[in-house]
């Protein structure tokens, strides 16, 4: 029997596997993707010190280290259910089942879609899909793209597309509806963009971010945001335009954009066509916690963390014995935070598996999660620290009940 | 194409209009919305549209329940073929 | 294979891999062994992977990491295979799914 099963071979799952193996535990890692690395695979950006964060390379290093340490991997293996019986967890795949006393869910995140009329046409894909095609598979998603949704993730990926020689002709907002809310509100988007201002070589955004500390200035910012957009890396970012339709006979041929007012409502008669052969939908990420839900974990909804997350301790334990979580399933953050969480989860599992003397290491690892969070180059939600505090308070609260 | 024809659930091709009208007519919860329209009941198991169904269900009222996931998750969370279920070797 | 990114300013030159032959909807294509079926098809300019069972609308990849099932195809006779996470192999026979013969589209309006 395996001592530890880890579901998800992304940054946190790999780090947890390495940590558990270093403590001498038997580890089996399952992942439905064909390559280990999860969302880390596609990441590529220049860090403040001028070096590149190359997710493909980072994934490979960790995967090979885990293999060297004797971790068992089953890639291309989707998990469809987990069940707790007699203090053991059984993990079901299509053809086999596996049992372990300790189970770590490191299933990461899924992309939040933003529906736009015409978004089922071939050539329309999530922004993460375009990232994986470009950086992992080295295939162009198209030659001329439009990105719908302006946020941290889409801005970073727009730069990556550009780097690969793919033209991004516009980044705009989605047309507003009950299901798009904040992502179609220029002011909200402007607000969130301020948190990526350090990534922008554009003086306008850098200068603007310092000026727009209060609501009044933000309103002014939206009002005076140029209708032609602001260019970041030569990509026009348009907060005053929204895509009202994606058109094409059998595949994407372009989008229809319209001018929107500061509330996100379309100004009639302002529609114009932009030709494109691919469109990316960027609605951000949400924690993928379906297995935790199936297992019966307690949950907590947090806007700051990106949605429903399994309630968990600082040591990455859930309220169910032997079930742990790490990475984006606990809230949307960068890969470096996920790696730090994987380490904590690995140590906590080793501690529960009876390995003595780990208390100090666990405490140190919890502190390094905090440090990674504070130093994060990309922050998905400005309130993530507060979200984590509220979640921890809720955990302690419910433990007391 | 108008907002009305906009698809929300890609698997079952349920439109925004259909969901909004169902919500307005029956003032339903996310679960009822799903059962009435089949949104979220297709091949992907609602992984793509569940957040949107939630948002439509919250239209006009209902504050978010922050302690329970609003739409239940049920195993298997990925489709399994009968061949695999029956243990038939390919 | 016009859509390949051969040179990349940071990632460098594309890795040399074995080229193999496969079939999609009765047409022959070439792709790299072990890359995803979806990547191989997109590299060949193929975007439409199936048609919706009900309305027959064309669909292609959407999430590209196995969550959305939009890219499902039949591979060597097995249905419901996700093109985005299935490694390509020599001689694979891949088929699109299409519209089903009987419609159920009307049930909603009749029911109300």
PDB file of C-alpha atoms in Angstrom, chain A residues 191-364:
ATOM      1  CA  UNK A 191      -8.452  48.955 -10.092  1.00  0.00           C
ATOM      2  CA  UNK A 192      -7.111  45.462 -10.604  1.00  0.00           C
ATOM      3  CA  UNK A 193      -4.750  46.632 -13.336  1.00  0.00           C
ATOM      4  CA  UNK A 194      -3.043  48.897 -10.863  1.00  0.00           C
ATOM      5  CA  UNK A 195      -1.659  45.757  -9.304  1.00  0.00           C
ATOM      6  CA  UNK A 196       0.163  44.797 -12.468  1.00  0.00           C
ATOM      7  CA  UNK A 197       1.500  48.263 -13.117  1.00  0.00           C
ATOM      8  CA  UNK A 198       5.001  47.125 -12.172  1.00  0.00           C
ATOM      9  CA  UNK A 199       4.940  44.751 -15.145  1.00  0.00           C
ATOM     10  CA  UNK A 200       4.144  47.497 -17.577  1.00  0.00           C
ATOM     11  CA  UNK A 201       6.844  49.347 -19.442  1.00  0.00           C
ATOM     12  CA  UNK A 202       4.225  52.011 -20.198  1.00  0.00           C
ATOM     13  CA  UNK A 203       4.760  55.301 -18.432  1.00  0.00           C
ATOM     14  CA  UNK A 204       1.059  56.032 -18.441  1.00  0.00           C
ATOM     15  CA  UNK A 205       0.202  53.009 -16.319  1.00  0.00           C
ATOM     16  CA  UNK A 206       3.187  53.391 -14.016  1.00  0.00           C
ATOM     17  CA  UNK A 207       2.487  57.044 -13.426  1.00  0.00           C
ATOM     18  CA  UNK A 208      -1.225  56.422 -13.216  1.00  0.00           C
ATOM     19  CA  UNK A 209      -0.896  53.745 -10.579  1.00  0.00           C
ATOM     20  CA  UNK A 210       0.721  56.203  -8.209  1.00  0.00           C
ATOM     21  CA  UNK A 211      -1.916  58.828  -8.806  1.00  0.00           C
ATOM     22  CA  UNK A 212      -4.967  56.627  -8.560  1.00  0.00           C
ATOM     23  CA  UNK A 213      -5.059  55.870  -4.883  1.00  0.00           C
ATOM     24  CA  UNK A 214      -8.625  56.936  -4.268  1.00  0.00           C
ATOM     25  CA  UNK A 215     -11.991  56.347  -5.880  1.00  0.00           C
ATOM     26  CA  UNK A 216     -12.279  59.853  -7.258  1.00  0.00           C
ATOM     27  CA  UNK A 217      -9.028  59.520  -9.143  1.00  0.00           C
ATOM     28  CA  UNK A 218      -9.987  56.069 -10.389  1.00  0.00           C
ATOM     29  CA  UNK A 219     -13.223  57.433 -11.825  1.00  0.00           C
ATOM     30  CA  UNK A 220     -11.263  60.171 -13.480  1.00  0.00           C
ATOM     31  CA  UNK A 221      -8.813  57.597 -14.742  1.00  0.00           C
ATOM     32  CA  UNK A 222     -11.573  55.628 -16.445  1.00  0.00           C
ATOM     33  CA  UNK A 223     -13.201  58.738 -17.837  1.00  0.00           C
ATOM     34  CA  UNK A 224      -9.952  59.950 -19.319  1.00  0.00           C
ATOM     35  CA  UNK A 225      -8.679  56.533 -20.316  1.00  0.00           C
ATOM     36  CA  UNK A 226      -7.910  57.013 -23.999  1.00  0.00           C
ATOM     37  CA  UNK A 227     -10.563  55.492 -26.276  1.00  0.00           C
ATOM     38  CA  UNK A 228      -7.810  54.120 -28.466  1.00  0.00           C
ATOM     39  CA  UNK A 229      -6.356  52.347 -25.455  1.00  0.00           C
ATOM     40  CA  UNK A 230      -3.003  52.309 -23.777  1.00  0.00           C
ATOM     41  CA  UNK A 231      -0.222  50.202 -25.198  1.00  0.00           C
ATOM     42  CA  UNK A 232       1.644  47.702 -23.081  1.00  0.00           C
ATOM     43  CA  UNK A 233       4.289  45.879 -25.057  1.00  0.00           C
ATOM     44  CA  UNK A 234       2.660  47.299 -28.174  1.00  0.00           C
ATOM     45  CA  UNK A 235      -0.625  45.596 -27.303  1.00  0.00           C
ATOM     46  CA  UNK A 236      -3.504  48.076 -27.127  1.00  0.00           C
ATOM     47  CA  UNK A 237      -5.350  47.640 -23.849  1.00  0.00           C
ATOM     48  CA  UNK A 238      -8.825  49.060 -24.203  1.00  0.00           C
ATOM     49  CA  UNK A 239     -10.857  49.622 -21.087  1.00  0.00           C
ATOM     50  CA  UNK A 240     -13.430  51.698 -22.938  1.00  0.00           C
ATOM     51  CA  UNK A 241     -14.270  49.022 -25.447  1.00  0.00           C
ATOM     52  CA  UNK A 242     -15.961  45.675 -25.129  1.00  0.00           C
ATOM     53  CA  UNK A 243     -16.364  42.727 -27.452  1.00  0.00           C
ATOM     54  CA  UNK A 244     -20.093  42.346 -28.121  1.00  0.00           C
ATOM     55  CA  UNK A 245     -19.760  39.412 -30.499  1.00  0.00           C
ATOM     56  CA  UNK A 246     -17.257  36.967 -31.902  1.00  0.00           C
ATOM     57  CA  UNK A 247     -18.099  36.276 -35.546  1.00  0.00           C
ATOM     58  CA  UNK A 248     -17.166  33.704 -38.147  1.00  0.00           C
ATOM     59  CA  UNK A 249     -18.891  31.151 -40.338  1.00  0.00           C
ATOM     60  CA  UNK A 250     -17.315  27.991 -39.034  1.00  0.00           C
ATOM     61  CA  UNK A 251     -14.283  29.414 -37.262  1.00  0.00           C
ATOM     62  CA  UNK A 252     -13.321  32.747 -35.767  1.00  0.00           C
ATOM     63  CA  UNK A 253     -12.973  35.491 -38.338  1.00  0.00           C
ATOM     64  CA  UNK A 254     -13.061  38.461 -36.024  1.00  0.00           C
ATOM     65  CA  UNK A 255     -14.811  40.308 -33.238  1.00  0.00           C
ATOM     66  CA  UNK A 256     -17.247  43.186 -33.070  1.00  0.00           C
ATOM     67  CA  UNK A 257     -16.191  45.751 -30.494  1.00  0.00           C
ATOM     68  CA  UNK A 258     -18.205  48.666 -29.201  1.00  0.00           C
ATOM     69  CA  UNK A 259     -17.392  51.662 -27.072  1.00  0.00           C
ATOM     70  CA  UNK A 260     -18.656  51.387 -23.493  1.00  0.00           C
ATOM     71  CA  UNK A 261     -19.344  54.073 -20.935  1.00  0.00           C
ATOM     72  CA  UNK A 262     -17.713  54.160 -17.512  1.00  0.00           C
ATOM     73  CA  UNK A 263     -20.379  51.766 -16.192  1.00  0.00           C
ATOM     74  CA  UNK A 264     -19.690  49.208 -18.900  1.00  0.00           C
ATOM     75  CA  UNK A 265     -22.813  49.867 -20.973  1.00  0.00           C
ATOM     76  CA  UNK A 266     -22.506  49.832 -24.756  1.00  0.00           C
ATOM     77  CA  UNK A 267     -22.742  53.134 -26.592  1.00  0.00           C
ATOM     78  CA  UNK A 268     -25.133  52.392 -29.469  1.00  0.00           C
ATOM     79  CA  UNK A 269     -23.811  52.777 -33.003  1.00  0.00           C
ATOM     80  CA  UNK A 270     -20.169  52.532 -31.964  1.00  0.00           C
ATOM     81  CA  UNK A 271     -19.735  48.955 -33.150  1.00  0.00           C
ATOM     82  CA  UNK A 272     -16.785  48.136 -35.370  1.00  0.00           C
ATOM     83  CA  UNK A 273     -15.205  44.954 -36.666  1.00  0.00           C
ATOM     84  CA  UNK A 274     -11.707  43.784 -35.849  1.00  0.00           C
ATOM     85  CA  UNK A 275     -10.324  40.879 -37.881  1.00  0.00           C
ATOM     86  CA  UNK A 276      -8.722  38.068 -35.922  1.00  0.00           C
ATOM     87  CA  UNK A 277      -8.152  34.347 -36.327  1.00  0.00           C
ATOM     88  CA  UNK A 278      -8.158  33.504 -32.633  1.00  0.00           C
ATOM     89  CA  UNK A 279      -9.770  34.898 -29.516  1.00  0.00           C
ATOM     90  CA  UNK A 280      -8.749  34.285 -25.908  1.00  0.00           C
ATOM     91  CA  UNK A 281     -11.244  34.396 -23.075  1.00  0.00           C
ATOM     92  CA  UNK A 282      -9.694  35.548 -19.807  1.00  0.00           C
ATOM     93  CA  UNK A 283     -11.938  35.436 -16.775  1.00  0.00           C
ATOM     94  CA  UNK A 284      -9.305  34.554 -14.205  1.00  0.00           C
ATOM     95  CA  UNK A 285      -8.934  31.352 -12.193  1.00  0.00           C
ATOM     96  CA  UNK A 286     -10.919  29.564  -9.509  1.00  0.00           C
ATOM     97  CA  UNK A 287      -9.752  26.814  -7.117  1.00  0.00           C
ATOM     98  CA  UNK A 288     -10.543  23.365  -8.531  1.00  0.00           C
ATOM     99  CA  UNK A 289     -11.845  21.608  -5.458  1.00  0.00           C
ATOM    100  CA  UNK A 290     -14.279  19.034  -6.805  1.00  0.00           C
ATOM    101  CA  UNK A 291     -12.510  16.066  -5.157  1.00  0.00           C
ATOM    102  CA  UNK A 292     -12.514  17.839  -1.794  1.00  0.00           C
ATOM    103  CA  UNK A 293     -16.257  18.390  -2.227  1.00  0.00           C
ATOM    104  CA  UNK A 294     -16.852  14.747  -3.127  1.00  0.00           C
ATOM    105  CA  UNK A 295     -14.871  13.712  -0.031  1.00  0.00           C
ATOM    106  CA  UNK A 296     -17.090  15.884   2.163  1.00  0.00           C
ATOM    107  CA  UNK A 297     -14.638  18.574   3.234  1.00  0.00           C
ATOM    108  CA  UNK A 298     -15.872  21.739   4.888  1.00  0.00           C
ATOM    109  CA  UNK A 299     -15.740  24.704   2.556  1.00  0.00           C
ATOM    110  CA  UNK A 300     -15.395  28.437   2.753  1.00  0.00           C
ATOM    111  CA  UNK A 301     -16.169  31.009   0.074  1.00  0.00           C
ATOM    112  CA  UNK A 302     -13.621  33.752  -0.350  1.00  0.00           C
ATOM    113  CA  UNK A 303     -13.675  36.379  -3.066  1.00  0.00           C
ATOM    114  CA  UNK A 304     -10.023  37.127  -2.356  1.00  0.00           C
ATOM    115  CA  UNK A 305      -8.999  33.507  -2.826  1.00  0.00           C
ATOM    116  CA  UNK A 306     -10.970  33.102  -6.046  1.00  0.00           C
ATOM    117  CA  UNK A 307     -13.997  31.096  -4.897  1.00  0.00           C
ATOM    118  CA  UNK A 308     -14.855  28.101  -2.727  1.00  0.00           C
ATOM    119  CA  UNK A 309     -11.817  26.611  -1.008  1.00  0.00           C
ATOM    120  CA  UNK A 310     -11.646  23.603   1.318  1.00  0.00           C
ATOM    121  CA  UNK A 311     -11.292  24.811   4.880  1.00  0.00           C
ATOM    122  CA  UNK A 312      -7.726  24.090   5.976  1.00  0.00           C
ATOM    123  CA  UNK A 313      -5.125  24.786   8.629  1.00  0.00           C
ATOM    124  CA  UNK A 314      -1.827  26.629   8.207  1.00  0.00           C
ATOM    125  CA  UNK A 315      -0.284  23.163   8.080  1.00  0.00           C
ATOM    126  CA  UNK A 316      -2.453  22.328   5.042  1.00  0.00           C
ATOM    127  CA  UNK A 317      -4.709  19.832   6.857  1.00  0.00           C
ATOM    128  CA  UNK A 318      -8.411  19.684   6.007  1.00  0.00           C
ATOM    129  CA  UNK A 319     -11.110  18.797   8.536  1.00  0.00           C
ATOM    130  CA  UNK A 320     -10.988  15.166   7.341  1.00  0.00           C
ATOM    131  CA  UNK A 321      -8.337  12.828   8.757  1.00  0.00           C
ATOM    132  CA  UNK A 322      -5.524  12.095   6.360  1.00  0.00           C
ATOM    133  CA  UNK A 323      -6.714  14.593   3.740  1.00  0.00           C
ATOM    134  CA  UNK A 324      -4.499  17.563   2.900  1.00  0.00           C
ATOM    135  CA  UNK A 325      -4.532  20.406   0.374  1.00  0.00           C
ATOM    136  CA  UNK A 326      -1.830  22.548  -1.251  1.00  0.00           C
ATOM    137  CA  UNK A 327      -1.477  24.940  -4.153  1.00  0.00           C
ATOM    138  CA  UNK A 328      -4.252  26.758  -5.954  1.00  0.00           C
ATOM    139  CA  UNK A 329      -6.984  24.536  -4.525  1.00  0.00           C
ATOM    140  CA  UNK A 330      -6.430  26.662  -1.383  1.00  0.00           C
ATOM    141  CA  UNK A 331      -6.713  29.991  -3.226  1.00  0.00           C
ATOM    142  CA  UNK A 332      -5.396  31.548  -6.419  1.00  0.00           C
ATOM    143  CA  UNK A 333      -1.764  32.569  -6.054  1.00  0.00           C
ATOM    144  CA  UNK A 334       1.519  32.266  -7.924  1.00  0.00           C
ATOM    145  CA  UNK A 335       3.616  29.134  -8.387  1.00  0.00           C
ATOM    146  CA  UNK A 336       6.169  30.148  -5.767  1.00  0.00           C
ATOM    147  CA  UNK A 337       3.490  30.217  -3.074  1.00  0.00           C
ATOM    148  CA  UNK A 338       2.210  26.851  -4.331  1.00  0.00           C
ATOM    149  CA  UNK A 339       5.708  25.365  -4.067  1.00  0.00           C
ATOM    150  CA  UNK A 340       6.049  26.632  -0.489  1.00  0.00           C
ATOM    151  CA  UNK A 341       2.624  25.173   0.376  1.00  0.00           C
ATOM    152  CA  UNK A 342       3.638  21.842  -1.137  1.00  0.00           C
ATOM    153  CA  UNK A 343       6.609  21.725   1.171  1.00  0.00           C
ATOM    154  CA  UNK A 344       4.475  22.426   4.235  1.00  0.00           C
ATOM    155  CA  UNK A 345       1.950  19.787   3.183  1.00  0.00           C
ATOM    156  CA  UNK A 346       4.751  17.251   2.661  1.00  0.00           C
ATOM    157  CA  UNK A 347       6.216  17.909   6.090  1.00  0.00           C
ATOM    158  CA  UNK A 348       2.810  17.789   7.778  1.00  0.00           C
ATOM    159  CA  UNK A 349       2.077  14.442   6.127  1.00  0.00           C
ATOM    160  CA  UNK A 350       5.458  13.097   7.269  1.00  0.00           C
ATOM    161  CA  UNK A 351       4.688  14.308  10.789  1.00  0.00           C
ATOM    162  CA  UNK A 352       1.326  12.498  10.798  1.00  0.00           C
ATOM    163  CA  UNK A 353       2.992   9.418   9.333  1.00  0.00           C
ATOM    164  CA  UNK A 354       4.988   9.246  12.539  1.00  0.00           C
ATOM    165  CA  UNK A 355       8.301  10.827  11.603  1.00  0.00           C
ATOM    166  CA  UNK A 356       9.529  12.633  14.714  1.00  0.00           C
ATOM    167  CA  UNK A 357      11.220  15.993  15.102  1.00  0.00           C
ATOM    168  CA  UNK A 358       9.591  17.896  12.241  1.00  0.00           C
ATOM    169  CA  UNK A 359       7.816  20.555  14.276  1.00  0.00           C
ATOM    170  CA  UNK A 360      10.462  23.201  13.730  1.00  0.00           C
ATOM    171  CA  UNK A 361      10.675  22.493   9.986  1.00  0.00           C
ATOM    172  CA  UNK A 362       6.904  22.780   9.687  1.00  0.00           C
ATOM    173  CA  UNK A 363       6.920  26.164  11.412  1.00  0.00           C
ATOM    174  CA  UNK A 364       9.763  27.393   9.180  1.00  0.00           C
TER     175      UNK A 364
END
